[in-house]
């Protein structure tokens, strides 16, 4: 089971011990190995279905075209028009997709 805060405490302690020389490298390796399971997230019990469209090259061209034709149109209006996430529209218009 995941417990990142506990793992963080343990790893900070190991770092301090390594700096002060109160733990050997082998001892630190054992502690780190024992701590790794605390960093593994369990699979979700339930996953909701996808609500937004996949972003295709055709969709990217359409989004860029409507943004050029309507420079005052809000990003959230463009996103709603195409059924995509607002962040995706921003990425597309900023050249990150």
CSV table of C-alpha atoms in Angstrom, one decimal:
chain,number,residue,atom,x,y,z
A,1,UNK,CA,0.0,0.0,0.0
A,2,UNK,CA,1.2,3.5,-0.9
A,3,UNK,CA,2.4,5.8,1.9
A,4,UNK,CA,4.5,8.5,0.4
A,5,UNK,CA,4.7,10.7,3.5
A,6,UNK,CA,6.1,7.8,5.5
A,7,UNK,CA,8.6,6.9,2.7
A,8,UNK,CA,9.7,10.5,2.6
A,9,UNK,CA,10.5,10.5,6.3
A,10,UNK,CA,12.4,7.2,6.1
A,11,UNK,CA,14.4,8.4,3.1
A,12,UNK,CA,15.3,11.7,4.7
A,13,UNK,CA,16.6,9.8,7.7
A,14,UNK,CA,18.7,7.6,5.5
A,15,UNK,CA,20.2,10.6,3.8
A,16,UNK,CA,21.1,12.1,7.2
A,17,UNK,CA,22.6,8.9,8.3
A,18,UNK,CA,24.7,8.6,5.1
A,19,UNK,CA,25.9,12.2,5.5
A,20,UNK,CA,27.0,11.6,9.2
A,21,UNK,CA,28.4,8.1,8.5
A,22,UNK,CA,26.1,6.3,10.9
A,23,UNK,CA,24.9,3.9,8.3
A,24,UNK,CA,26.8,1.9,5.7
A,25,UNK,CA,26.0,2.0,2.1
A,26,UNK,CA,24.8,-1.6,2.3
A,27,UNK,CA,22.6,-0.7,5.3
A,28,UNK,CA,21.2,2.3,3.4
A,29,UNK,CA,20.5,0.1,0.3
A,30,UNK,CA,18.5,-2.3,2.5
A,31,UNK,CA,16.4,0.5,4.0
A,32,UNK,CA,15.8,2.0,0.6
A,33,UNK,CA,14.8,-1.4,-0.8
A,34,UNK,CA,12.4,-1.9,2.1
A,35,UNK,CA,10.9,1.6,1.6
A,36,UNK,CA,10.2,1.2,-2.2
A,37,UNK,CA,6.9,-0.6,-1.7
A,38,UNK,CA,5.6,2.5,0.1
A,39,UNK,CA,6.0,4.5,-3.1
A,40,UNK,CA,3.9,2.1,-5.3
A,41,UNK,CA,0.4,3.3,-5.9
A,42,UNK,CA,-2.4,0.7,-6.0
A,43,UNK,CA,-4.5,0.4,-9.1
A,44,UNK,CA,-7.7,2.3,-9.0
A,45,UNK,CA,-10.8,0.2,-8.0
A,46,UNK,CA,-13.0,2.0,-10.6
A,47,UNK,CA,-12.1,4.1,-13.6
A,48,UNK,CA,-14.7,6.3,-15.2
A,49,UNK,CA,-15.1,6.2,-18.9
A,50,UNK,CA,-13.4,8.8,-21.1
A,51,UNK,CA,-15.6,11.9,-21.6
A,52,UNK,CA,-13.6,13.9,-24.0
A,53,UNK,CA,-12.5,13.3,-27.6
A,54,UNK,CA,-9.1,12.1,-28.6
A,55,UNK,CA,-7.0,14.9,-30.2
A,56,UNK,CA,-6.3,14.0,-33.8
A,57,UNK,CA,-4.3,16.0,-36.4
A,58,UNK,CA,-7.6,16.9,-38.1
A,59,UNK,CA,-9.0,18.2,-34.8
A,60,UNK,CA,-5.9,20.2,-34.2
A,61,UNK,CA,-6.3,21.9,-37.7
A,62,UNK,CA,-9.9,22.7,-36.9
A,63,UNK,CA,-9.2,24.2,-33.5
A,64,UNK,CA,-6.4,26.4,-35.0
A,65,UNK,CA,-8.7,27.5,-37.8
A,66,UNK,CA,-11.5,28.5,-35.6
A,67,UNK,CA,-9.1,30.3,-33.3
A,68,UNK,CA,-7.7,32.2,-36.2
A,69,UNK,CA,-11.1,33.1,-37.6
A,70,UNK,CA,-12.4,34.2,-34.1
A,71,UNK,CA,-9.5,35.8,-32.3
A,72,UNK,CA,-11.8,37.0,-29.5
A,73,UNK,CA,-13.4,33.6,-28.8
A,74,UNK,CA,-12.6,32.3,-25.4
A,75,UNK,CA,-10.6,29.1,-25.0
A,76,UNK,CA,-13.3,27.4,-23.0
A,77,UNK,CA,-15.8,28.2,-25.8
A,78,UNK,CA,-13.5,26.6,-28.3
A,79,UNK,CA,-13.1,23.6,-26.0
A,80,UNK,CA,-16.9,23.2,-25.5
A,81,UNK,CA,-17.4,23.5,-29.3
A,82,UNK,CA,-15.1,20.6,-30.1
A,83,UNK,CA,-15.8,18.6,-26.9
A,84,UNK,CA,-12.2,18.7,-25.7
A,85,UNK,CA,-10.5,19.8,-22.5
A,86,UNK,CA,-9.6,23.5,-22.1
A,87,UNK,CA,-6.0,22.6,-21.4
A,88,UNK,CA,-5.8,20.7,-24.7
A,89,UNK,CA,-7.0,23.7,-26.6
A,90,UNK,CA,-4.3,25.8,-24.8
A,91,UNK,CA,-1.6,23.3,-25.7
A,92,UNK,CA,-2.7,23.1,-29.3
A,93,UNK,CA,-2.7,26.9,-29.7
A,94,UNK,CA,0.7,27.2,-28.0
A,95,UNK,CA,2.2,24.6,-30.2
A,96,UNK,CA,2.7,22.0,-27.5
A,97,UNK,CA,0.5,19.4,-29.4
